[in-house]
Short mmCIF file of C-alpha atoms and ligand atoms in Angstrom, two decimals:
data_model
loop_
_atom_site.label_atom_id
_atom_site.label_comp_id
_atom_site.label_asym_id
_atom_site.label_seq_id
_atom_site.Cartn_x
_atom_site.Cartn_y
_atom_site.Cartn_z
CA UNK A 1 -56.90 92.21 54.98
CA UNK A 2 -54.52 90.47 52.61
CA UNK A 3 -51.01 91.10 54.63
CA UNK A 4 -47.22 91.08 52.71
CA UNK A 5 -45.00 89.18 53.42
CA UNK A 6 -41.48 91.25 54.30
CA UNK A 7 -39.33 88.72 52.24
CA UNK A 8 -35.75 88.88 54.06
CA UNK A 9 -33.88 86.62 51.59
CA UNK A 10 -34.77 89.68 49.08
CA UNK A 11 -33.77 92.36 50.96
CA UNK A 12 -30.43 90.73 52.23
CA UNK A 13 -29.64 90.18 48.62
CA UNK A 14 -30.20 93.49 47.78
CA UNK A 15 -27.62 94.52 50.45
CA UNK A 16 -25.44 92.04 49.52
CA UNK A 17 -25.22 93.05 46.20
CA UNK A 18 -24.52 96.82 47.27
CA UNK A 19 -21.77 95.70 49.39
CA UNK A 20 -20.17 93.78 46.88
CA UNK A 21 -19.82 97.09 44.55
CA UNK A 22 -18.15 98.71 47.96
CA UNK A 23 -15.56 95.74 48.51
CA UNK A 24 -14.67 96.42 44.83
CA UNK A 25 -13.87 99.74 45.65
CA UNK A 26 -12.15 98.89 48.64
CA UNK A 27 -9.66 96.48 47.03
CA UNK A 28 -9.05 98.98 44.26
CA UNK A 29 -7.54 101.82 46.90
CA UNK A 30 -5.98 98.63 48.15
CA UNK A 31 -7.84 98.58 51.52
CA UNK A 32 -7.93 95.16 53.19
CA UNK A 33 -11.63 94.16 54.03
CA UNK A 34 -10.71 90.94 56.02
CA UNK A 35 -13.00 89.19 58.73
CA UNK A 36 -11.38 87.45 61.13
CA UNK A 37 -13.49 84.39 62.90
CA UNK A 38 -12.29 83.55 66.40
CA UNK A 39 -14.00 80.08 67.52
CA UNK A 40 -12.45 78.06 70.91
CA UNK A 41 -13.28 75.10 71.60
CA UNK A 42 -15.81 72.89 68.72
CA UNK A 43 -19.71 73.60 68.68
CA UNK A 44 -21.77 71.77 66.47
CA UNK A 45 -24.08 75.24 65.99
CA UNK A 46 -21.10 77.21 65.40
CA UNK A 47 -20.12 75.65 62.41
CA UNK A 48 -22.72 76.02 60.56
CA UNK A 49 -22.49 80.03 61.14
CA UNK A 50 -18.64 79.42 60.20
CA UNK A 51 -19.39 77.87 56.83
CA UNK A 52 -22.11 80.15 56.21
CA UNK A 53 -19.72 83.16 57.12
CA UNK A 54 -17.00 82.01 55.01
CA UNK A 55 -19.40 81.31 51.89
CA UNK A 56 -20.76 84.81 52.07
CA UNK A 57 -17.57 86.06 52.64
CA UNK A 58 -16.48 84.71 49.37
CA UNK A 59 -19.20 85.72 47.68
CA UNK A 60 -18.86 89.42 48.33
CA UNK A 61 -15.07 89.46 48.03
CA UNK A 62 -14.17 89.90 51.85
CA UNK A 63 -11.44 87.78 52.62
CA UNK A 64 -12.29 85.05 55.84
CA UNK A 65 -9.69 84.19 58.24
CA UNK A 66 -10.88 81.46 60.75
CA UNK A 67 -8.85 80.83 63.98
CA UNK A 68 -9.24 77.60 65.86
CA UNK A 69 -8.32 77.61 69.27
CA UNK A 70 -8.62 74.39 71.65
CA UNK A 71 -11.56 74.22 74.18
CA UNK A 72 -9.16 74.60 76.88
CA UNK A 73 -7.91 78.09 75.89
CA UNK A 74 -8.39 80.14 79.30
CA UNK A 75 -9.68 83.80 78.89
CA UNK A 76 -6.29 85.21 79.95
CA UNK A 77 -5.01 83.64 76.53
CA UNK A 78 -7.91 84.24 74.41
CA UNK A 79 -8.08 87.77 75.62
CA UNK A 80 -4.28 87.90 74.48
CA UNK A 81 -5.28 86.20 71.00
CA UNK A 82 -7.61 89.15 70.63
CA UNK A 83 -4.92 91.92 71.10
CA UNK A 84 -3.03 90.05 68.62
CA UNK A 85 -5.59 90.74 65.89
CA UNK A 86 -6.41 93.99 67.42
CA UNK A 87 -3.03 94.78 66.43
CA UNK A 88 -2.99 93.34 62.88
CA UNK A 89 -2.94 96.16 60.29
CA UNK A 90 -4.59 93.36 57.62
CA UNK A 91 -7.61 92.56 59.85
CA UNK A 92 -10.25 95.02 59.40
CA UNK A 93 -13.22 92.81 61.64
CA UNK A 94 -13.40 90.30 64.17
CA UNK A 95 -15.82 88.04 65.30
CA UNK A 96 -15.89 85.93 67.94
CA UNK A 97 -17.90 82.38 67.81
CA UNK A 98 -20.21 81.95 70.37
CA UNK A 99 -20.57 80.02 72.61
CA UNK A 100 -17.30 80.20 74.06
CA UNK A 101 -16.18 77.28 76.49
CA UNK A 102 -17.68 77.64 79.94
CA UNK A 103 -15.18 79.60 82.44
CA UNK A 104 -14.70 82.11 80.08
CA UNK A 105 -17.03 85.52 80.39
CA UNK A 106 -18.04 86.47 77.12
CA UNK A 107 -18.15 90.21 78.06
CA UNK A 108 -15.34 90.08 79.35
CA UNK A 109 -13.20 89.03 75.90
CA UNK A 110 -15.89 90.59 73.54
CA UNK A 111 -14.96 94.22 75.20
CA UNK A 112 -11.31 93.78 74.16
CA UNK A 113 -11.93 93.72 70.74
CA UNK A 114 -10.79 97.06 69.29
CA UNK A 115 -14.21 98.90 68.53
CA UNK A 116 -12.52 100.19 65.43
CA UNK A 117 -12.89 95.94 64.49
CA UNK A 118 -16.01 94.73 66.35
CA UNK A 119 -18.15 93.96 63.27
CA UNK A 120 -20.86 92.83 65.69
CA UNK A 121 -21.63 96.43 67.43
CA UNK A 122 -21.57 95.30 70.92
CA UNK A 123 -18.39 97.21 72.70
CA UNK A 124 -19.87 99.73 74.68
CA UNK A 125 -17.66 102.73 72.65
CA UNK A 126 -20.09 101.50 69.79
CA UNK A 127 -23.68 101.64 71.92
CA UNK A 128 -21.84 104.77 72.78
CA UNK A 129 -21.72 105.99 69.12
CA UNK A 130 -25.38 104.78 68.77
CA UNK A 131 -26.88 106.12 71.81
CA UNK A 132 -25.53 109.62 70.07
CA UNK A 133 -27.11 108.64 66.23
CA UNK A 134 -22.71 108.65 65.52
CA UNK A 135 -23.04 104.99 64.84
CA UNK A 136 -20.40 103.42 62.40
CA UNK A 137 -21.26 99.35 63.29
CA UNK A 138 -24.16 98.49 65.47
CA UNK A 139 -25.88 95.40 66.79
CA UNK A 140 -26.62 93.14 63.39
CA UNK A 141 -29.92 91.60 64.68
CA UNK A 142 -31.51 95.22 65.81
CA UNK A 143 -29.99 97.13 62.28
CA UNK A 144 -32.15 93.63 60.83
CA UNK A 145 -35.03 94.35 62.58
CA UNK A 146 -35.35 97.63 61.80
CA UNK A 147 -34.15 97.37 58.01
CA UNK A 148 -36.91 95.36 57.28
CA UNK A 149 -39.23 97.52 59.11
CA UNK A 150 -38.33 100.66 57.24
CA UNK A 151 -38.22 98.26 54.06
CA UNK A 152 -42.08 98.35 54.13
CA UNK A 153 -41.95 102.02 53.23
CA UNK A 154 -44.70 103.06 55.97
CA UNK A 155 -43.69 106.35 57.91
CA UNK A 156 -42.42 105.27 61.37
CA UNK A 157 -43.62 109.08 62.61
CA UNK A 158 -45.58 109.12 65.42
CA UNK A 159 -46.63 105.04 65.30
CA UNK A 160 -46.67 102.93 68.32
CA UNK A 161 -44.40 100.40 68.41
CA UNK A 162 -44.06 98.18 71.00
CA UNK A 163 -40.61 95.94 71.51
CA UNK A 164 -41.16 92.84 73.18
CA UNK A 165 -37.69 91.90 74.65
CA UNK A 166 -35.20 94.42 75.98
CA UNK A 167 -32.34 92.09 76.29
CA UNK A 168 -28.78 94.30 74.54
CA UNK A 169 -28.39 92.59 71.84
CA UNK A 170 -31.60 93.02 69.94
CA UNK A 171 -34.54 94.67 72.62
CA UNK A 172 -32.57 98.10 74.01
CA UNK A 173 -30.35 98.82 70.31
CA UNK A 174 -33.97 98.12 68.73
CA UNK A 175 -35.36 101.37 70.63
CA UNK A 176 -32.27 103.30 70.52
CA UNK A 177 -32.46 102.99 66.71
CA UNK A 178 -36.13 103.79 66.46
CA UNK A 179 -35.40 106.48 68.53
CA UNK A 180 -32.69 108.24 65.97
CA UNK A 181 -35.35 111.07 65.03
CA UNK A 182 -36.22 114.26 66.47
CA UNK A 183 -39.04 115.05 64.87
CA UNK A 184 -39.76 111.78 62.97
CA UNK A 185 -39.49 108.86 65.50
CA UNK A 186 -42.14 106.64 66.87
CA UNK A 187 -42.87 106.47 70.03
CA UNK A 188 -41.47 103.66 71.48
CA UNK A 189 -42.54 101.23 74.58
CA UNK A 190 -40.03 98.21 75.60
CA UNK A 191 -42.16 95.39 77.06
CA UNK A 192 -40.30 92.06 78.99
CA UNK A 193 -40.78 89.46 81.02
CA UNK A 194 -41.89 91.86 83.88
CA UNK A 195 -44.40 93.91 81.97
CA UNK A 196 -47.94 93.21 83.91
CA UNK A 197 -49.92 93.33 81.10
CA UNK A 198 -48.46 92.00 77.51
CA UNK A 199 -51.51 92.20 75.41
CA UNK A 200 -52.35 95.47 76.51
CA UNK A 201 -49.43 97.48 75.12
CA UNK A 202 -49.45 94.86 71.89
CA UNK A 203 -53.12 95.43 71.06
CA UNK A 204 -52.83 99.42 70.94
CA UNK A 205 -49.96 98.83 68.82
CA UNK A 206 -48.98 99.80 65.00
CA UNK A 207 -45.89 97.63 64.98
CA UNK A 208 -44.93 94.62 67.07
CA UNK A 209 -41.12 93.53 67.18
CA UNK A 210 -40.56 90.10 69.30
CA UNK A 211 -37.47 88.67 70.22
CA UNK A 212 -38.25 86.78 73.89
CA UNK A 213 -37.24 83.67 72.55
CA UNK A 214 -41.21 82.42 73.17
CA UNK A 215 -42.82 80.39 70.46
CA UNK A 216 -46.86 81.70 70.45
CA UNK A 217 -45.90 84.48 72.88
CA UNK A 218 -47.53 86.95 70.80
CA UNK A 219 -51.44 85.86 69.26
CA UNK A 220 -53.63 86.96 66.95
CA UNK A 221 -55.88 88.38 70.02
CA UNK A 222 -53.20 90.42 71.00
CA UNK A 223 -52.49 92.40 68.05
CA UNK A 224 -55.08 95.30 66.14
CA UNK A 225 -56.02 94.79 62.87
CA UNK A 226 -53.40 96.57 60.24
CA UNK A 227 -50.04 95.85 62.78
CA UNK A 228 -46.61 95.27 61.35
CA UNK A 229 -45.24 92.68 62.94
CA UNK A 230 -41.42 91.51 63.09
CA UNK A 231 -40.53 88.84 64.28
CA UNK A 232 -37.03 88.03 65.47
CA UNK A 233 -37.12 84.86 67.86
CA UNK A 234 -35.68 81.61 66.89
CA UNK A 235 -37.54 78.95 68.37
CA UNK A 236 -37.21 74.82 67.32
CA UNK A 237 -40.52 73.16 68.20
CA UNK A 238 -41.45 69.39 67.20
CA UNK A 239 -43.80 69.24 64.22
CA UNK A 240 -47.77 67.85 65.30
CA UNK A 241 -49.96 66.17 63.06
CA UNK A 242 -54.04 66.70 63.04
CA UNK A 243 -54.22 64.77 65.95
CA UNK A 244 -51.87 67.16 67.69
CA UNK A 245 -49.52 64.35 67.85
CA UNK A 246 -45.85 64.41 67.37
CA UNK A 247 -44.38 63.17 63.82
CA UNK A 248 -41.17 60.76 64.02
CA UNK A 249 -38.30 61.25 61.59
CA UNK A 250 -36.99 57.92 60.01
CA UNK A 251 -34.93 57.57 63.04
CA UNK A 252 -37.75 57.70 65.26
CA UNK A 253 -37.36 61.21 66.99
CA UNK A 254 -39.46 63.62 67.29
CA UNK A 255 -39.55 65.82 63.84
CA UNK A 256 -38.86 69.74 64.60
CA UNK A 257 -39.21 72.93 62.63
CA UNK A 258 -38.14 76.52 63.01
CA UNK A 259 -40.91 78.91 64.55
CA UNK A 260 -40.25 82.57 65.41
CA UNK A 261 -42.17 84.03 68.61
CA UNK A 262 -45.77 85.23 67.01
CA UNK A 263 -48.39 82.92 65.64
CA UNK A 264 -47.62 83.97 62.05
CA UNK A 265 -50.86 81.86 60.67
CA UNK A 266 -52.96 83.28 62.79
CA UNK A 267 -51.11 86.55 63.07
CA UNK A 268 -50.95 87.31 58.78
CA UNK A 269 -54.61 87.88 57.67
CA UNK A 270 -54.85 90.58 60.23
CA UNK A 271 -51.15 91.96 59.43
CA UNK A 272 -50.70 94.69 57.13
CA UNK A 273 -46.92 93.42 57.11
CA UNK A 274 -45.46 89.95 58.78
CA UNK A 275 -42.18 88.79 58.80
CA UNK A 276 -41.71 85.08 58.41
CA UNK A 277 -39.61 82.73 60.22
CA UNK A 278 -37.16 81.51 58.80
CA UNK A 279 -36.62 83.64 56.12
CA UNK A 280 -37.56 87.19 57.57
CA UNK A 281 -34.83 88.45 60.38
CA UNK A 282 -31.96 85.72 60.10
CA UNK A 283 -31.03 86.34 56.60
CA UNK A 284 -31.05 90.30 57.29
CA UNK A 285 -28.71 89.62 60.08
CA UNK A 286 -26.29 88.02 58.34
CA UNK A 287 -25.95 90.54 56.08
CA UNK A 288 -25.18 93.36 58.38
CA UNK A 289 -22.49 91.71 59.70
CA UNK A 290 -21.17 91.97 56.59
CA UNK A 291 -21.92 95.48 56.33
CA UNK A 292 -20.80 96.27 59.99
CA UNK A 293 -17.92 94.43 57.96
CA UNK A 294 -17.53 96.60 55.18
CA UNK A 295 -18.39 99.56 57.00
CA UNK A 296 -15.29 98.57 59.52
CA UNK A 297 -13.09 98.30 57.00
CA UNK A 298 -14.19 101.75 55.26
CA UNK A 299 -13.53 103.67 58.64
CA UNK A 300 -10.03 101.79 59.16
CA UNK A 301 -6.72 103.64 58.05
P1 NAD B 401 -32.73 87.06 75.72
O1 NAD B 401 -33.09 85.79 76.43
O2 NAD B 401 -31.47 87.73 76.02
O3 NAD B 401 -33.90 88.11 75.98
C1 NAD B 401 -35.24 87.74 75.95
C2 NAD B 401 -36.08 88.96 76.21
O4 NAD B 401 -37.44 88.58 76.13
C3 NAD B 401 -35.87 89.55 77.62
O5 NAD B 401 -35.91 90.96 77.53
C4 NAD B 401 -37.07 89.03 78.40
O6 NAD B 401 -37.42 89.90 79.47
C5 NAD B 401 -38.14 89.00 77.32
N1 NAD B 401 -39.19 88.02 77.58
C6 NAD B 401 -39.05 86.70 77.81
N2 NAD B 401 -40.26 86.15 78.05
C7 NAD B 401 -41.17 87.13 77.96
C8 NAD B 401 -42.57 87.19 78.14
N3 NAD B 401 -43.27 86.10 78.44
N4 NAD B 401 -43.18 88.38 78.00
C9 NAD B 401 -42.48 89.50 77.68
N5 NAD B 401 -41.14 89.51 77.52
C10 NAD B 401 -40.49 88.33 77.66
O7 NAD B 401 -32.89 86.73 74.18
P2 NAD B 401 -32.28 87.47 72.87
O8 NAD B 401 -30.85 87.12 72.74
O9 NAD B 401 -32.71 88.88 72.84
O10 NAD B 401 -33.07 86.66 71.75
C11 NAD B 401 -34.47 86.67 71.68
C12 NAD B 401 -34.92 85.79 70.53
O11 NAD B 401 -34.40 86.30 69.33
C13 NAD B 401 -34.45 84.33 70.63
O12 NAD B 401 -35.44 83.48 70.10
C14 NAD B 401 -33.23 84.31 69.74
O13 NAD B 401 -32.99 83.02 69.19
C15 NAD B 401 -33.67 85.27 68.67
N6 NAD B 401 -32.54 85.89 67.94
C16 NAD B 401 -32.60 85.87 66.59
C17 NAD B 401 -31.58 86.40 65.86
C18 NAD B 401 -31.67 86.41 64.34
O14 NAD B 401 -30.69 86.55 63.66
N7 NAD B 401 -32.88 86.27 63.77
C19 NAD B 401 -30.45 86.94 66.49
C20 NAD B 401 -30.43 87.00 67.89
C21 NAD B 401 -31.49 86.47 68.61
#
């Protein structure tokens, strides 16, 4: 079977390009649409997301306010920093960088961000709004995940689809979402680490979506001939040669590449649809944050 390729750079473009049109609009009724970045403390990983924020920002017209605090800010005073731009009529979004430094709870300062402003869907009030098919933002790497499945243009009625993962912020919003129906949803089984038999709920599948974090966690064995798969993990893995050997970089160290959590290879003549990695879920998920973004800044007064 000769299996497409779900190309995510397209269809983030094509959303991008949307929400550019509705940040137009926006700043014509003279509504801010401003993200506000949060990071504490300096991460190597996190700036690359903060460059790459601020660059698509710009792109689409949403203006991109970054906030530096030291790595010593304690959660008492980043929680505060929070209500600050909770209460700031010209932010419309907030994100905050992860990771955060080490004796603060994530949880504990992501729940104080107004919901009305948490462009990345995770407050409960918004799994709230989901849960009831009210959602306004919702988890960017699910909304991905299932963008690019309904990008394919199959009818989700009635299919099997099995998530692999049930973590909350890709595995449980995934089902919720797929679950949105009443009379057109698929019927969906969540599979984890403590599922007794992986391959047997993959193999009877119509769609596979991954996100364990598990590079070759899901083989060609363990899928039927036809499946849609999506993959969402993010997994770095040192490059081989023929001899199954690993290849130096000029430096000497081990050479590594991005993988996702399904051998695609293997996986894509049997596929009717595969997402690769990179260039399948990421790009998706960057660009609904910026329509959690836009969408924020719509619902704001
Ligand atoms: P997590 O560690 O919170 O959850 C992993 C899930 O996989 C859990 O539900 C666990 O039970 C399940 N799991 C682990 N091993 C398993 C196994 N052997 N069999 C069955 N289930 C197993 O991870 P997460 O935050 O949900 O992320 C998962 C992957 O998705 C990671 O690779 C992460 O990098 C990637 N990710 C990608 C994006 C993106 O933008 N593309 C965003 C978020 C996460």
């Amino acid at each position: 079977m000769e299996s497409r390729i779900i190309d995510g750079e397209a269809v983030a473009a094509e959303i991008k390009n949307e929400l550019k049109g509705e940040v137009m609009a926006l700043k014509k009724a003279e509504k801010a649409v401003c993200l506000a970045a949060v990071q504490a403390g300096e991460n190597p990983s996190s700036r690359v997301y903060i460059k790459n924020q601020k660059m698509t920002c710009e792109e689409l017209g949403i203006d991109y306010m970054l906030h530096e605090l030291s790595g010593q800010t304690t959660q008492d005073e980043l929680i505060d920093y929070i209500e600050k731009l909770n209460n700031d009529k010209n932010v419309t979004g907030i994100i905050l960088q992860m990771p955060l430094p080490e004796a603060i709870n994530p949880k504990a300062v992501q729940w104080k961000i107004a919901p009305e402003k948490d462009v990345e869907g995770m407050h409960p009030a918004n799994f709230g709004r989901l849960f009831y098919g009210q959602a306004i933002v919702s988890p960017c790497t699910a909304k991905a995940a299932v963008t690019l499945l309904k990008s394919t243009g199959v009818s989700l009625k009635g299919l099997e689809v099995v998530m692999v993962g049930h973590s909350e912020i890709v595995g449980k919003p995934v089902a919720i979402m797929l679950l949105d129906s009443l009379r057109e949803s698929p019927t969906v089984t969540v599979c984890h680490i403590a599922t007794k038999d992986l391959a047997f709920h993959t193999r009877r599948a119509d769609v596979v979506i991954v996100a364990a974090g598990k590079p070759g966690l899901i083989r060609a064995d363990m899928v039927k001939e036809g499946v849609i798969l999506i993959d969402i993990g993010i997994n770095r893995v040192p490059v081989l040669d023929e001899k199954g050997q690993p290849v130096l970089d000029e430096k000497g160290k081990p050479r590594k590449k991005t993988v996702g959590d399904a051998d695609f290879d293997a996986i894509r003549p049997k596929a009717s649809y595969i997402t690769p990695v990179p260039g399948g879920v990421g790009p998706v998920t960057v660009a609904m944050l910026l329509k959690n973004t836009v969408e924020a800044a719509k619902a704001s007064r």
